Amino acid sequence: MVAILLAASPAHAQSYQCRAPSVLQSAAPAKKPSSEPRRIRPVNGYTLALSWSPEFCRLRKDSRRDKTQCSGDDGSFAFILHGLWPDARGPAYPQWCRATNALPPALIKRNFCMMPSTRLMASEWAKHGTCMAKRPETYFRISRTMFDAVQFPDMDRLSRKPLTVGALRNAFAAANDGLRPEMVRLKVNQRGWLNEVRLCLGKNFRPTRCPANMRALKDDVPVKIWRGLDCYPSIVRVPG
């Protein structure tokens, strides 16, 4: 049973709007790149990777590959789940643990507002999920539980003032019971814009101090948040 310290709330949404397509095709199995080895290792913890959609989609509005997330046809998104990644001791994390089948349309639709890309779902299940669960339904159920438990700070307010890595980590910690700044890592692009927030979890799925081998930006590094819109529409509830 998943035990978490993050303050749980009913489907705390991070989509501005989400309109899951009424018809979804199954997702073809992701193929392991020849450059990435199959690596089976004991799981020692997890990383919950949260992608900031306004920045991800900034130059992808017309991308066919990222159409469902970035075109606006299926909604406008804030944080989405990039993935729940099992970790091991040291930098060599488990990956591509076994072959996969196509993901069924019902599973895709159930998780679409959390991860609005069938390609991403197939990839995350094949590369990471197979190393922590026997069935994709189990992997995405745990992922959804963890994602729904996260309380997000007011990104609109934060985006409108000078901000540092340390201040944003503190904001996430303040919004979530049991989460401390040293349990949060940020990914920022070369231009200083926020790409991703990563939360470090122990084997029991409780927040824990991020491992020493995980790259950490210094607290005084400036970070900017691209809103993508002039103002934030009301956050709507993501269907469970």
Tab-separated table of C-alpha atoms in Angstrom:
chain	number	residue	atom	x	y	z
A	1	MET	CA	0.000	0.000	0.000
A	2	VAL	CA	1.372	3.395	-0.930
A	3	ALA	CA	2.209	5.458	2.148
A	4	ILE	CA	2.892	9.138	1.584
A	5	LEU	CA	3.567	12.172	3.703
A	6	LEU	CA	2.635	14.691	1.041
A	7	ALA	CA	-0.665	16.269	1.982
A	8	ALA	CA	-3.298	14.416	0.000
A	9	SER	CA	-6.229	16.167	-1.645
A	10	PRO	CA	-8.840	14.954	-4.119
A	11	ALA	CA	-7.234	15.138	-7.578
A	12	HIS	CA	-5.465	18.462	-7.049
A	13	ALA	CA	-5.458	19.464	-10.706
A	14	GLN	CA	-2.627	21.095	-12.570
A	15	SER	CA	-4.390	21.427	-15.878
A	16	TYR	CA	-5.845	24.792	-16.712
A	17	GLN	CA	-8.356	22.862	-18.774
A	18	CYS	CA	-8.314	19.244	-19.906
A	19	ARG	CA	-10.475	17.692	-22.575
A	20	ALA	CA	-9.476	14.066	-22.965
A	21	PRO	CA	-10.279	12.970	-26.528
A	22	SER	CA	-13.438	10.866	-26.751
A	23	VAL	CA	-11.611	8.359	-28.942
A	24	LEU	CA	-8.092	7.246	-28.111
A	25	GLN	CA	-6.052	4.588	-29.847
A	26	SER	CA	-3.895	2.109	-27.982
A	27	ALA	CA	-0.303	3.227	-27.490
A	28	ALA	CA	2.253	1.166	-29.384
A	29	PRO	CA	4.998	-0.326	-27.200
A	30	ALA	CA	8.047	1.896	-26.800
A	31	LYS	CA	11.236	0.496	-28.281
A	32	LYS	CA	14.433	0.480	-26.275
A	33	PRO	CA	17.108	2.606	-27.979
A	34	SER	CA	20.206	0.610	-28.826
A	35	SER	CA	22.271	3.150	-26.891
A	36	GLU	CA	20.428	2.456	-23.616
A	37	PRO	CA	21.201	-0.839	-21.855
A	38	ARG	CA	18.671	-2.997	-20.092
A	39	ARG	CA	19.496	-2.560	-16.415
A	40	ILE	CA	17.872	-4.569	-13.620
A	41	ARG	CA	18.856	-3.328	-10.173
A	42	PRO	CA	17.279	-3.349	-6.695
A	43	VAL	CA	14.982	-0.355	-6.221
A	44	ASN	CA	16.155	1.955	-3.441
A	45	GLY	CA	13.748	4.864	-3.914
A	46	TYR	CA	11.880	6.877	-6.522
A	47	THR	CA	11.859	10.213	-8.319
A	48	LEU	CA	8.556	11.922	-9.104
A	49	ALA	CA	9.320	14.115	-12.133
A	50	LEU	CA	6.888	16.977	-12.788
A	51	SER	CA	7.215	18.774	-16.123
A	52	TRP	CA	6.210	22.442	-16.434
A	53	SER	CA	4.106	22.454	-19.618
A	54	PRO	CA	4.161	26.191	-20.469
A	55	GLU	CA	7.940	26.028	-20.919
A	56	PHE	CA	7.928	22.591	-22.572
A	57	CYS	CA	5.314	23.750	-25.087
A	58	ARG	CA	6.790	27.186	-25.650
A	59	LEU	CA	8.327	26.234	-29.010
A	60	ARG	CA	6.183	23.154	-29.647
A	61	LYS	CA	2.743	24.639	-30.357
A	62	ASP	CA	2.820	23.311	-33.920
A	63	SER	CA	4.645	20.057	-33.176
A	64	ARG	CA	2.762	16.973	-34.378
A	65	ARG	CA	4.771	14.854	-31.962
A	66	ASP	CA	3.552	16.899	-28.974
A	67	LYS	CA	0.138	17.886	-30.330
A	68	THR	CA	-2.015	16.558	-27.478
A	69	GLN	CA	0.009	18.404	-24.844
A	70	CYS	CA	0.904	21.594	-26.674
A	71	SER	CA	-1.610	22.458	-29.417
A	72	GLY	CA	-4.376	23.524	-27.045
A	73	ASP	CA	-6.881	21.218	-28.755
A	74	ASP	CA	-7.056	18.896	-25.744
A	75	GLY	CA	-6.528	21.463	-23.023
A	76	SER	CA	-3.993	23.820	-21.516
A	77	PHE	CA	-1.660	22.266	-18.975
A	78	ALA	CA	0.478	23.471	-16.091
A	79	PHE	CA	2.431	20.698	-14.330
A	80	ILE	CA	2.047	17.256	-15.836
A	81	LEU	CA	3.658	14.024	-14.733
A	82	HIS	CA	6.815	13.326	-16.706
A	83	GLY	CA	7.210	10.071	-14.843
A	84	LEU	CA	7.673	8.080	-11.657
A	85	TRP	CA	11.185	6.660	-11.837
A	86	PRO	CA	12.590	3.869	-9.661
A	87	ASP	CA	16.101	4.615	-8.428
A	88	ALA	CA	18.950	2.435	-7.188
A	89	ARG	CA	21.977	3.133	-5.038
A	90	GLY	CA	24.320	5.246	-7.140
A	91	PRO	CA	23.670	6.875	-10.504
A	92	ALA	CA	22.903	3.693	-12.512
A	93	TYR	CA	19.121	3.452	-12.111
A	94	PRO	CA	17.061	0.458	-13.323
A	95	GLN	CA	15.579	0.772	-16.802
A	96	TRP	CA	13.967	-1.204	-19.631
A	97	CYS	CA	13.493	-4.194	-17.353
A	98	ARG	CA	11.319	-6.216	-19.762
A	99	ALA	CA	9.411	-6.072	-23.026
A	100	THR	CA	5.948	-4.486	-23.061
A	101	ASN	CA	2.671	-4.683	-24.956
A	102	ALA	CA	0.496	-1.853	-26.260
A	103	LEU	CA	-1.246	0.243	-23.598
A	104	PRO	CA	-5.057	-0.098	-23.793
A	105	PRO	CA	-7.195	2.956	-24.676
A	106	ALA	CA	-9.059	2.848	-21.329
A	107	LEU	CA	-5.795	3.210	-19.398
A	108	ILE	CA	-4.660	6.043	-21.650
A	109	LYS	CA	-7.913	7.954	-21.217
A	110	ARG	CA	-7.881	7.469	-17.426
A	111	ASN	CA	-4.438	9.038	-17.154
A	112	PHE	CA	-4.551	11.518	-20.034
A	113	CYS	CA	-5.024	14.688	-17.967
A	114	MET	CA	-2.060	13.724	-15.787
A	115	MET	CA	0.171	12.725	-18.734
A	116	PRO	CA	-1.315	14.075	-21.986
A	117	SER	CA	0.825	12.085	-24.400
A	118	THR	CA	0.332	8.467	-25.428
A	119	ARG	CA	3.939	8.362	-26.595
A	120	LEU	CA	5.139	9.495	-23.169
A	121	MET	CA	2.914	6.968	-21.392
A	122	ALA	CA	4.288	4.112	-23.474
A	123	SER	CA	7.868	5.267	-22.960
A	124	GLU	CA	7.561	5.772	-19.198
A	125	TRP	CA	5.936	2.386	-18.693
A	126	ALA	CA	8.540	0.577	-20.802
A	127	LYS	CA	11.629	2.354	-19.482
A	128	HIS	CA	10.712	2.886	-15.831
A	129	GLY	CA	7.427	1.219	-14.938
A	130	THR	CA	8.556	-2.290	-15.861
A	131	CYS	CA	11.230	-2.029	-13.177
A	132	MET	CA	8.715	-1.470	-10.346
A	133	ALA	CA	5.403	-3.082	-11.365
A	134	LYS	CA	4.198	-6.155	-13.218
A	135	ARG	CA	1.244	-4.445	-14.884
A	136	PRO	CA	0.883	-0.974	-16.414
A	137	GLU	CA	-2.364	-0.462	-14.483
A	138	THR	CA	-0.418	-0.784	-11.228
A	139	TYR	CA	2.338	1.566	-12.352
A	140	PHE	CA	-0.058	4.294	-13.449
A	141	ARG	CA	-2.266	3.872	-10.383
A	142	ILE	CA	0.724	4.465	-8.100
A	143	SER	CA	1.900	7.330	-10.315
A	144	ARG	CA	-1.528	8.956	-10.192
A	145	THR	CA	-1.703	8.576	-6.409
A	146	MET	CA	1.642	10.320	-6.014
A	147	PHE	CA	0.814	13.056	-8.530
A	148	ASP	CA	-2.575	13.786	-6.964
A	149	ALA	CA	-0.961	14.088	-3.525
A	150	VAL	CA	1.295	16.977	-4.543
A	151	GLN	CA	0.168	20.461	-3.526
A	152	PHE	CA	1.510	23.017	-5.999
A	153	PRO	CA	2.474	26.539	-4.924
A	154	ASP	CA	0.982	29.558	-6.678
A	155	MET	CA	3.080	29.470	-9.844
A	156	ASP	CA	1.397	32.572	-11.256
A	157	ARG	CA	2.429	34.645	-8.243
A	158	LEU	CA	5.929	33.156	-8.196
A	159	SER	CA	6.397	33.846	-11.915
A	160	ARG	CA	5.823	37.570	-11.440
A	161	LYS	CA	8.712	38.279	-9.078
A	162	PRO	CA	12.492	37.684	-8.948
A	163	LEU	CA	13.017	34.056	-7.992
A	164	THR	CA	15.877	31.737	-7.077
A	165	VAL	CA	16.198	27.971	-7.029
A	166	GLY	CA	16.185	28.034	-3.237
A	167	ALA	CA	13.033	30.144	-3.080
A	168	LEU	CA	11.160	27.800	-5.411
A	169	ARG	CA	12.287	24.733	-3.483
A	170	ASN	CA	11.119	26.429	-0.296
A	171	ALA	CA	7.757	27.198	-1.911
A	172	PHE	CA	7.186	23.531	-2.723
A	173	ALA	CA	8.237	22.504	0.773
A	174	ALA	CA	5.892	25.056	2.347
A	175	ALA	CA	2.968	23.770	0.271
A	176	ASN	CA	3.437	20.110	1.249
A	177	ASP	CA	3.491	18.620	4.742
A	178	GLY	CA	6.522	16.385	5.208
A	179	LEU	CA	8.448	17.854	2.281
A	180	ARG	CA	11.672	19.760	2.942
A	181	PRO	CA	13.753	21.793	0.465
A	182	GLU	CA	16.500	19.153	0.356
A	183	MET	CA	13.893	16.700	-0.992
A	184	VAL	CA	13.274	18.871	-4.071
A	185	ARG	CA	15.405	19.240	-7.197
A	186	LEU	CA	14.834	21.605	-10.110
A	187	LYS	CA	15.729	21.289	-13.770
A	188	VAL	CA	16.327	24.653	-15.443
A	189	ASN	CA	17.276	25.215	-19.076
A	190	GLN	CA	20.283	27.185	-20.308
A	191	ARG	CA	18.215	30.371	-20.485
A	192	GLY	CA	17.235	30.063	-16.836
A	193	TRP	CA	13.626	28.953	-17.333
A	194	LEU	CA	12.088	26.210	-15.201
A	195	ASN	CA	11.682	22.903	-17.026
A	196	GLU	CA	10.921	20.436	-14.286
A	197	VAL	CA	10.495	19.858	-10.561
A	198	ARG	CA	11.653	16.509	-9.170
A	199	LEU	CA	10.626	15.173	-5.782
A	200	CYS	CA	12.755	12.500	-4.122
A	201	LEU	CA	10.943	9.569	-2.498
A	202	GLY	CA	12.132	6.635	-0.419
A	203	LYS	CA	11.296	2.956	-0.952
A	204	ASN	CA	8.101	3.535	1.034
A	205	PHE	CA	7.124	6.431	-1.279
A	206	ARG	CA	7.631	8.972	1.501
A	207	PRO	CA	9.595	12.146	0.702
A	208	THR	CA	13.282	11.794	1.474
A	209	ARG	CA	16.511	13.748	1.064
A	210	CYS	CA	17.672	13.603	-2.539
A	211	PRO	CA	20.725	11.366	-3.056
A	212	ALA	CA	24.145	12.945	-3.339
A	213	ASN	CA	24.551	11.704	-6.922
A	214	MET	CA	21.493	13.698	-8.086
A	215	ARG	CA	22.643	17.004	-9.554
A	216	ALA	CA	21.544	19.959	-7.440
A	217	LEU	CA	21.524	23.597	-8.521
A	218	LYS	CA	22.769	26.082	-5.942
A	219	ASP	CA	20.051	27.894	-4.033
A	220	ASP	CA	21.135	31.344	-5.255
A	221	VAL	CA	20.813	30.462	-8.962
A	222	PRO	CA	18.106	32.654	-10.580
A	223	VAL	CA	15.142	30.826	-12.107
A	224	LYS	CA	12.289	32.149	-14.251
A	225	ILE	CA	8.822	30.655	-14.771
A	226	TRP	CA	7.240	30.985	-18.198
A	227	ARG	CA	3.481	31.290	-17.798
A	228	GLY	CA	2.583	30.831	-21.439
A	229	LEU	CA	-0.589	32.850	-20.860
A	230	ASP	CA	-1.179	36.432	-19.758
A	231	CYS	CA	-3.084	35.125	-16.765
A	232	TYR	CA	-3.987	31.758	-15.327
A	233	PRO	CA	-7.539	30.533	-15.866
A	234	SER	CA	-9.160	28.851	-12.886
A	235	ILE	CA	-7.585	25.492	-12.175
A	236	VAL	CA	-10.066	22.746	-12.953
A	237	ARG	CA	-10.309	19.306	-11.469
A	238	VAL	CA	-8.646	16.548	-13.444
A	239	PRO	CA	-10.934	13.542	-13.909
A	240	GLY	CA	-9.644	10.703	-11.716
